[in-house]
Amino acid sequence: MKMTGADIFVRALEDLGVDVVFGYPGGAVLNIYDSLFQNTKIRHLLVRHEQGGVHMADGYARASGKTGVCLVTSGPGATNTVTGIATAYMDSVPIVVFSGQVPTLMIGNDAFQEADIVGITRPCTKHNYLIKQTKDMARIIKEAFYIASTGRPGPVLVDIPKDVLTGSAEYHLPKEVKLRGYHPNYEGHQKQVENAIRMLLEKERPVLYAGGGIILSDSSSLLSEFARILGIPVTTTLMGLGGFPGTDPLSLGMLGMHGTFRANMAISHCDVILGVGARFDDRVTGKIDEFAPGAKIIHVDIDPTSIQKNVPVNIPIVGDLKDVLRKMIKLVKGTKEAAKYRKKIAPWRDQIAQWKSTHPLAYKQGKGRIKPQYVVEQIYQITKGDAIITTEVGQNQMFAAQYYLYDRPRTFLSSGGLGTMGYGLPAAIGAQVAMPGRLVVDIAGDGSIQMNIQELATAVQYRLPVKVVILNNGTLGMVRQWQELFFQGKYSQTCLPQVPDFVRLAEAYGAAGFRATKPGEVPQVLREGFAADGPAIIDILTDPDAMVYPMVPAGAPLTKMLLV
Amino acid sequence: MRHTISVLVENEFGVLSRVSGLFSGRGFNIESLTVAETLDPTVSRMTIVTSGNDQIVEQILKQLNKLVAVIKVVNLTGAETVDRELVLIKVNAEPETKAEVLRLVDIFRAKIVDVAPRCYTIEMTGDEEKINALIQLLKPIGIREVVRTGRVAIARGM
């Protein structure tokens, strides 16, 4: 039986197990919305801006591990998704974005609401498609989900012209995907794994350096097991937070520009790095020529392009972290060598413990203005470390990374690679949709939150009780911090004197609003906000002079940290 | 160092821009690029001449492989290969220089494919050095236009 393209679209999503779509309708996708109208299996959430829709799909994917889906119309609907797609691309998040397109015969004619979105998103998608015939619809949708979720995950965009939706074809969803040019390699090379373990065991000052890949591959428990067997300290990147328990004695916390003193000292003085699912990016390495000068590097990643991109690697291993870590564990678990090794590297752990005690993360909360660090610590204590935290970008993001300890994967959602302000609120909404029973908190700044504040309406409409804690310092804090440190305190365009009254703004949207202006009020106000029935904004007036420390100035080696 | 990379790609719209966009987006250099269908009409072959140090070329090969539309990538550099380029040269042919042009065409085993009252169009295939040599020798006579295809290459034997 023949079906219309729009019906094929909806049916294919159903058959692929899609239960939630974040979307915004428009002329080019009217037929899909007409098909969705009758549908009971797919839940559609009407967002308020397409960028918000993509971040929601992204937050949904990061929190659940499933592929997030976003549906938008042609032209501006499609171009509004670009920041969201680029965000997901940089952080390897599996999402599929469907955009409407003008009818095939009008493509290229500058038709109303036409944009070459396939051309625009080519460099920020893992792959993208323009469907030219209705008969290809089901196959391409299947391929899109397969590509997005396998190998190193990433966003895939599928552009669908209107006549492809109105045309008809037989429905046939292929059982398997066959792509000649796409074969992710999951199996780590056994010999290389053995070489890696041999190199590791020869050394005395090892560091495990774990990135977002640990979380994406669901291998954080394997990482913990491996680290504990050999007693190796673990540092994670921003993306890797939660991939190894932050409260574990072996945890060094985050490394890099705003990493802990002990993590940066450890990576700079170690003699071997085992990098897993991380990509040695500039925020992590600091000055690349002086990064880990005495260390041999073993690098495990599913994406061969990540290996040897920024630093020369001694032992590269391409494969799924799950497979490689299992193989590594098999080689050392219960062995005498492992026990000997744990003992051998005890002095190294002692050295790290000393770094920790001499230079812990620190701030002073006096009686005056509220310190943002204090707020994040309070959130940690009140939620008992059990919330899903999303962040915006800037100081709020770094404080959330430093002062909240993440023990479980998929509990810290942040735009790490692209650094997208405005990510946190829609990502929190997406996470809340995926995890209805969990407390989801967006740790925000007063600058970032205004970039996608409109999604508060989405949260209210669908009764998604996300909590937004605004560290409200009336400035663009991180940029101001750089101006303070590197531009003689000339605060060019970083003051936000006209910040809205967020409590009344929350109320205008139908959410609850709370405010704390003194340190003593913070715990109570946070508790009230978290206990509120629906979505809430908790506006906390914080000290604009607070700075994120430690800080490695851009281009400096990791040992040259600015400390308080 | 210069590298010649042979890339088999899906013969579909947009593939060329995926490949060229990869080079421009990542700051890789393209010296020449040729594309045409292979025996299998669903597959095209691109021959790309690029340059860079070992680390850059390793990234180029890996990044090309990562594209879903790319089926196979082979670095022909250093391997036993035959490479050729085709050039069309429109050169002045005044009464006093015609003989010289004809002699050069003969020496280089080139061909004259178009004759006009005051100019000849020469066609020649060869490797890059040979083509450059012919162009150098024709320059004093007066070259009006040069069109080169860029290099194509194939592995020897096997």
PDB file of C-alpha atoms in Angstrom, chain A residues 296-467:
ATOM      1  CA  LYS A 296      54.593   8.609  27.095  1.00  0.00           C
ATOM      2  CA  ILE A 297      51.077   8.766  25.692  1.00  0.00           C
ATOM      3  CA  ILE A 298      48.655   5.921  25.101  1.00  0.00           C
ATOM      4  CA  HIS A 299      45.527   7.139  23.376  1.00  0.00           C
ATOM      5  CA  VAL A 300      42.315   5.167  22.984  1.00  0.00           C
ATOM      6  CA  ASP A 301      39.517   6.616  20.877  1.00  0.00           C
ATOM      7  CA  ILE A 302      36.876   5.364  18.481  1.00  0.00           C
ATOM      8  CA  ASP A 303      37.622   8.233  16.117  1.00  0.00           C
ATOM      9  CA  PRO A 304      41.007   7.830  14.410  1.00  0.00           C
ATOM     10  CA  THR A 305      41.131  11.555  13.619  1.00  0.00           C
ATOM     11  CA  SER A 306      41.278  12.359  17.343  1.00  0.00           C
ATOM     12  CA  ILE A 307      44.492  10.422  17.677  1.00  0.00           C
ATOM     13  CA  GLN A 308      47.718  12.228  16.822  1.00  0.00           C
ATOM     14  CA  LYS A 309      45.774  15.397  16.004  1.00  0.00           C
ATOM     15  CA  ASN A 310      47.187  17.639  18.719  1.00  0.00           C
ATOM     16  CA  VAL A 311      49.868  15.616  20.469  1.00  0.00           C
ATOM     17  CA  PRO A 312      52.185  12.870  19.222  1.00  0.00           C
ATOM     18  CA  VAL A 313      51.027   9.511  20.570  1.00  0.00           C
ATOM     19  CA  ASN A 314      53.248   6.536  21.458  1.00  0.00           C
ATOM     20  CA  ILE A 315      50.559   3.861  21.424  1.00  0.00           C
ATOM     21  CA  PRO A 316      47.387   4.621  19.467  1.00  0.00           C
ATOM     22  CA  ILE A 317      44.399   2.320  19.886  1.00  0.00           C
ATOM     23  CA  VAL A 318      41.317   2.810  17.736  1.00  0.00           C
ATOM     24  CA  GLY A 319      38.240   1.180  19.176  1.00  0.00           C
ATOM     25  CA  ASP A 320      35.229   1.318  21.431  1.00  0.00           C
ATOM     26  CA  LEU A 321      36.286   2.139  24.989  1.00  0.00           C
ATOM     27  CA  LYS A 322      34.078  -0.642  26.286  1.00  0.00           C
ATOM     28  CA  ASP A 323      35.944  -3.208  24.245  1.00  0.00           C
ATOM     29  CA  VAL A 324      39.389  -1.790  24.978  1.00  0.00           C
ATOM     30  CA  LEU A 325      38.807  -1.330  28.717  1.00  0.00           C
ATOM     31  CA  ARG A 326      37.428  -4.873  28.971  1.00  0.00           C
ATOM     32  CA  LYS A 327      40.554  -6.182  27.275  1.00  0.00           C
ATOM     33  CA  MET A 328      42.749  -4.110  29.565  1.00  0.00           C
ATOM     34  CA  ILE A 329      40.925  -5.292  32.684  1.00  0.00           C
ATOM     35  CA  LYS A 330      41.271  -8.899  31.543  1.00  0.00           C
ATOM     36  CA  LEU A 331      45.035  -8.467  31.319  1.00  0.00           C
ATOM     37  CA  VAL A 332      45.514  -7.092  34.835  1.00  0.00           C
ATOM     38  CA  LYS A 333      42.588  -8.194  36.981  1.00  0.00           C
ATOM     39  CA  GLY A 334      43.659 -10.362  39.927  1.00  0.00           C
ATOM     40  CA  THR A 335      47.286 -10.494  38.795  1.00  0.00           C
ATOM     41  CA  LYS A 336      50.319 -10.233  41.022  1.00  0.00           C
ATOM     42  CA  GLU A 337      51.644  -7.504  38.744  1.00  0.00           C
ATOM     43  CA  ALA A 338      48.595  -5.385  39.485  1.00  0.00           C
ATOM     44  CA  ALA A 339      49.092  -5.691  43.228  1.00  0.00           C
ATOM     45  CA  LYS A 340      52.790  -4.922  42.864  1.00  0.00           C
ATOM     46  CA  TYR A 341      52.012  -1.969  40.654  1.00  0.00           C
ATOM     47  CA  ARG A 342      49.511  -0.478  43.092  1.00  0.00           C
ATOM     48  CA  LYS A 343      52.238  -0.565  45.706  1.00  0.00           C
ATOM     49  CA  LYS A 344      54.894   0.732  43.345  1.00  0.00           C
ATOM     50  CA  ILE A 345      52.944   3.852  42.479  1.00  0.00           C
ATOM     51  CA  ALA A 346      51.885   4.641  46.059  1.00  0.00           C
ATOM     52  CA  PRO A 347      54.504   7.428  46.339  1.00  0.00           C
ATOM     53  CA  TRP A 348      52.975   9.031  43.258  1.00  0.00           C
ATOM     54  CA  ARG A 349      49.532   8.996  44.849  1.00  0.00           C
ATOM     55  CA  ASP A 350      51.072  10.499  47.982  1.00  0.00           C
ATOM     56  CA  GLN A 351      52.603  13.268  45.927  1.00  0.00           C
ATOM     57  CA  ILE A 352      49.188  13.990  44.422  1.00  0.00           C
ATOM     58  CA  ALA A 353      47.544  13.965  47.840  1.00  0.00           C
ATOM     59  CA  GLN A 354      50.102  16.527  48.897  1.00  0.00           C
ATOM     60  CA  TRP A 355      49.290  18.747  45.938  1.00  0.00           C
ATOM     61  CA  LYS A 356      45.661  18.419  46.892  1.00  0.00           C
ATOM     62  CA  SER A 357      46.217  19.471  50.474  1.00  0.00           C
ATOM     63  CA  THR A 358      48.483  22.398  49.682  1.00  0.00           C
ATOM     64  CA  HIS A 359      46.286  23.799  46.903  1.00  0.00           C
ATOM     65  CA  PRO A 360      42.676  22.693  47.190  1.00  0.00           C
ATOM     66  CA  LEU A 361      39.884  24.486  45.365  1.00  0.00           C
ATOM     67  CA  ALA A 362      39.123  27.368  47.675  1.00  0.00           C
ATOM     68  CA  TYR A 363      37.100  30.510  48.198  1.00  0.00           C
ATOM     69  CA  LYS A 364      35.993  32.486  51.219  1.00  0.00           C
ATOM     70  CA  GLN A 365      32.335  33.160  51.921  1.00  0.00           C
ATOM     71  CA  GLY A 366      32.210  36.125  54.265  1.00  0.00           C
ATOM     72  CA  LYS A 367      29.182  38.002  55.485  1.00  0.00           C
ATOM     73  CA  GLY A 368      29.127  40.282  52.450  1.00  0.00           C
ATOM     74  CA  ARG A 369      28.168  39.344  48.935  1.00  0.00           C
ATOM     75  CA  ILE A 370      27.222  35.826  47.986  1.00  0.00           C
ATOM     76  CA  LYS A 371      30.046  33.858  46.359  1.00  0.00           C
ATOM     77  CA  PRO A 372      28.986  31.835  43.326  1.00  0.00           C
ATOM     78  CA  GLN A 373      31.147  28.929  44.517  1.00  0.00           C
ATOM     79  CA  TYR A 374      29.154  28.862  47.724  1.00  0.00           C
ATOM     80  CA  VAL A 375      25.903  28.644  45.775  1.00  0.00           C
ATOM     81  CA  VAL A 376      27.139  25.671  43.750  1.00  0.00           C
ATOM     82  CA  GLU A 377      28.363  23.943  46.924  1.00  0.00           C
ATOM     83  CA  GLN A 378      24.974  24.491  48.502  1.00  0.00           C
ATOM     84  CA  ILE A 379      23.251  23.044  45.442  1.00  0.00           C
ATOM     85  CA  TYR A 380      25.545  20.033  45.781  1.00  0.00           C
ATOM     86  CA  GLN A 381      24.716  19.544  49.424  1.00  0.00           C
ATOM     87  CA  ILE A 382      20.978  20.077  49.109  1.00  0.00           C
ATOM     88  CA  THR A 383      20.675  17.731  46.135  1.00  0.00           C
ATOM     89  CA  LYS A 384      23.143  15.300  47.753  1.00  0.00           C
ATOM     90  CA  GLY A 385      24.943  15.198  44.450  1.00  0.00           C
ATOM     91  CA  ASP A 386      21.998  13.431  42.919  1.00  0.00           C
ATOM     92  CA  ALA A 387      20.663  16.056  40.512  1.00  0.00           C
ATOM     93  CA  ILE A 388      21.211  16.313  36.784  1.00  0.00           C
ATOM     94  CA  ILE A 389      23.087  19.557  36.341  1.00  0.00           C
ATOM     95  CA  THR A 390      23.114  21.517  33.113  1.00  0.00           C
ATOM     96  CA  THR A 391      25.080  24.703  32.661  1.00  0.00           C
ATOM     97  CA  GLU A 392      25.268  27.736  30.514  1.00  0.00           C
ATOM     98  CA  VAL A 393      28.720  28.928  29.481  1.00  0.00           C
ATOM     99  CA  GLY A 394      31.165  31.091  31.371  1.00  0.00           C
ATOM    100  CA  GLN A 395      31.894  31.331  35.082  1.00  0.00           C
ATOM    101  CA  ASN A 396      28.674  29.495  35.943  1.00  0.00           C
ATOM    102  CA  GLN A 397      29.871  26.531  33.893  1.00  0.00           C
ATOM    103  CA  MET A 398      33.291  26.401  35.518  1.00  0.00           C
ATOM    104  CA  PHE A 399      31.962  26.772  39.067  1.00  0.00           C
ATOM    105  CA  ALA A 400      29.445  24.019  38.324  1.00  0.00           C
ATOM    106  CA  ALA A 401      32.321  21.853  37.104  1.00  0.00           C
ATOM    107  CA  GLN A 402      34.531  22.559  40.107  1.00  0.00           C
ATOM    108  CA  TYR A 403      32.220  22.662  43.119  1.00  0.00           C
ATOM    109  CA  TYR A 404      29.678  19.961  42.322  1.00  0.00           C
ATOM    110  CA  LEU A 405      31.059  16.436  42.448  1.00  0.00           C
ATOM    111  CA  TYR A 406      29.577  14.160  39.814  1.00  0.00           C
ATOM    112  CA  ASP A 407      29.535  10.519  40.776  1.00  0.00           C
ATOM    113  CA  ARG A 408      27.498   9.194  37.896  1.00  0.00           C
ATOM    114  CA  PRO A 409      27.613   9.572  34.147  1.00  0.00           C
ATOM    115  CA  ARG A 410      24.988  11.623  32.293  1.00  0.00           C
ATOM    116  CA  THR A 411      24.486  13.969  35.244  1.00  0.00           C
ATOM    117  CA  PHE A 412      26.561  16.900  34.001  1.00  0.00           C
ATOM    118  CA  LEU A 413      25.346  18.351  30.703  1.00  0.00           C
ATOM    119  CA  SER A 414      27.315  21.263  29.348  1.00  0.00           C
ATOM    120  CA  SER A 415      28.389  22.701  26.029  1.00  0.00           C
ATOM    121  CA  GLY A 416      32.071  21.905  26.229  1.00  0.00           C
ATOM    122  CA  GLY A 417      33.412  22.107  22.695  1.00  0.00           C
ATOM    123  CA  LEU A 418      31.445  24.941  21.180  1.00  0.00           C
ATOM    124  CA  GLY A 419      30.804  26.772  24.446  1.00  0.00           C
ATOM    125  CA  THR A 420      27.253  27.771  23.611  1.00  0.00           C
ATOM    126  CA  MET A 421      25.653  30.333  25.909  1.00  0.00           C
ATOM    127  CA  GLY A 422      21.953  29.589  26.119  1.00  0.00           C
ATOM    128  CA  TYR A 423      22.471  25.831  26.153  1.00  0.00           C
ATOM    129  CA  GLY A 424      21.580  25.130  29.766  1.00  0.00           C
ATOM    130  CA  LEU A 425      17.859  25.832  30.001  1.00  0.00           C
ATOM    131  CA  PRO A 426      16.721  23.965  26.892  1.00  0.00           C
ATOM    132  CA  ALA A 427      19.149  21.125  27.668  1.00  0.00           C
ATOM    133  CA  ALA A 428      17.631  20.901  31.147  1.00  0.00           C
ATOM    134  CA  ILE A 429      14.170  20.679  29.595  1.00  0.00           C
ATOM    135  CA  GLY A 430      15.326  17.896  27.268  1.00  0.00           C
ATOM    136  CA  ALA A 431      16.924  16.051  30.188  1.00  0.00           C
ATOM    137  CA  GLN A 432      13.770  16.433  32.243  1.00  0.00           C
ATOM    138  CA  VAL A 433      11.702  14.936  29.421  1.00  0.00           C
ATOM    139  CA  ALA A 434      14.081  11.971  29.324  1.00  0.00           C
ATOM    140  CA  MET A 435      14.247  11.613  33.118  1.00  0.00           C
ATOM    141  CA  PRO A 436      10.871  12.709  34.479  1.00  0.00           C
ATOM    142  CA  GLY A 437      11.577  11.647  38.046  1.00  0.00           C
ATOM    143  CA  ARG A 438      14.922  13.409  38.457  1.00  0.00           C
ATOM    144  CA  LEU A 439      15.713  16.845  39.759  1.00  0.00           C
ATOM    145  CA  VAL A 440      17.223  18.829  36.887  1.00  0.00           C
ATOM    146  CA  VAL A 441      19.017  22.067  37.683  1.00  0.00           C
ATOM    147  CA  ASP A 442      20.407  24.568  35.203  1.00  0.00           C
ATOM    148  CA  ILE A 443      23.263  26.500  36.768  1.00  0.00           C
ATOM    149  CA  ALA A 444      23.132  29.731  34.797  1.00  0.00           C
ATOM    150  CA  GLY A 445      24.453  33.244  34.625  1.00  0.00           C
ATOM    151  CA  ASP A 446      22.393  36.346  34.070  1.00  0.00           C
ATOM    152  CA  GLY A 447      23.980  36.793  30.640  1.00  0.00           C
ATOM    153  CA  SER A 448      23.565  33.245  29.304  1.00  0.00           C
ATOM    154  CA  ILE A 449      20.056  32.674  30.590  1.00  0.00           C
ATOM    155  CA  GLN A 450      18.777  35.533  28.463  1.00  0.00           C
ATOM    156  CA  MET A 451      19.897  33.771  25.306  1.00  0.00           C
ATOM    157  CA  ASN A 452      17.170  31.113  25.460  1.00  0.00           C
ATOM    158  CA  ILE A 453      14.902  32.339  28.234  1.00  0.00           C
ATOM    159  CA  GLN A 454      11.894  31.875  25.947  1.00  0.00           C
ATOM    160  CA  GLU A 455      12.032  28.128  26.569  1.00  0.00           C
ATOM    161  CA  LEU A 456      10.717  28.744  30.061  1.00  0.00           C
ATOM    162  CA  ALA A 457       7.338  28.856  28.322  1.00  0.00           C
ATOM    163  CA  THR A 458       7.971  25.326  26.997  1.00  0.00           C
ATOM    164  CA  ALA A 459       8.821  24.100  30.496  1.00  0.00           C
ATOM    165  CA  VAL A 460       5.684  25.693  31.913  1.00  0.00           C
ATOM    166  CA  GLN A 461       3.436  24.396  29.145  1.00  0.00           C
ATOM    167  CA  TYR A 462       4.537  20.782  29.618  1.00  0.00           C
ATOM    168  CA  ARG A 463       4.895  21.038  33.412  1.00  0.00           C
ATOM    169  CA  LEU A 464       8.562  20.159  33.310  1.00  0.00           C
ATOM    170  CA  PRO A 465       9.840  21.164  36.734  1.00  0.00           C
ATOM    171  CA  VAL A 466      13.339  22.292  35.763  1.00  0.00           C
ATOM    172  CA  LYS A 467      15.079  24.628  38.189  1.00  0.00           C
TER     173      LYS A 467
END
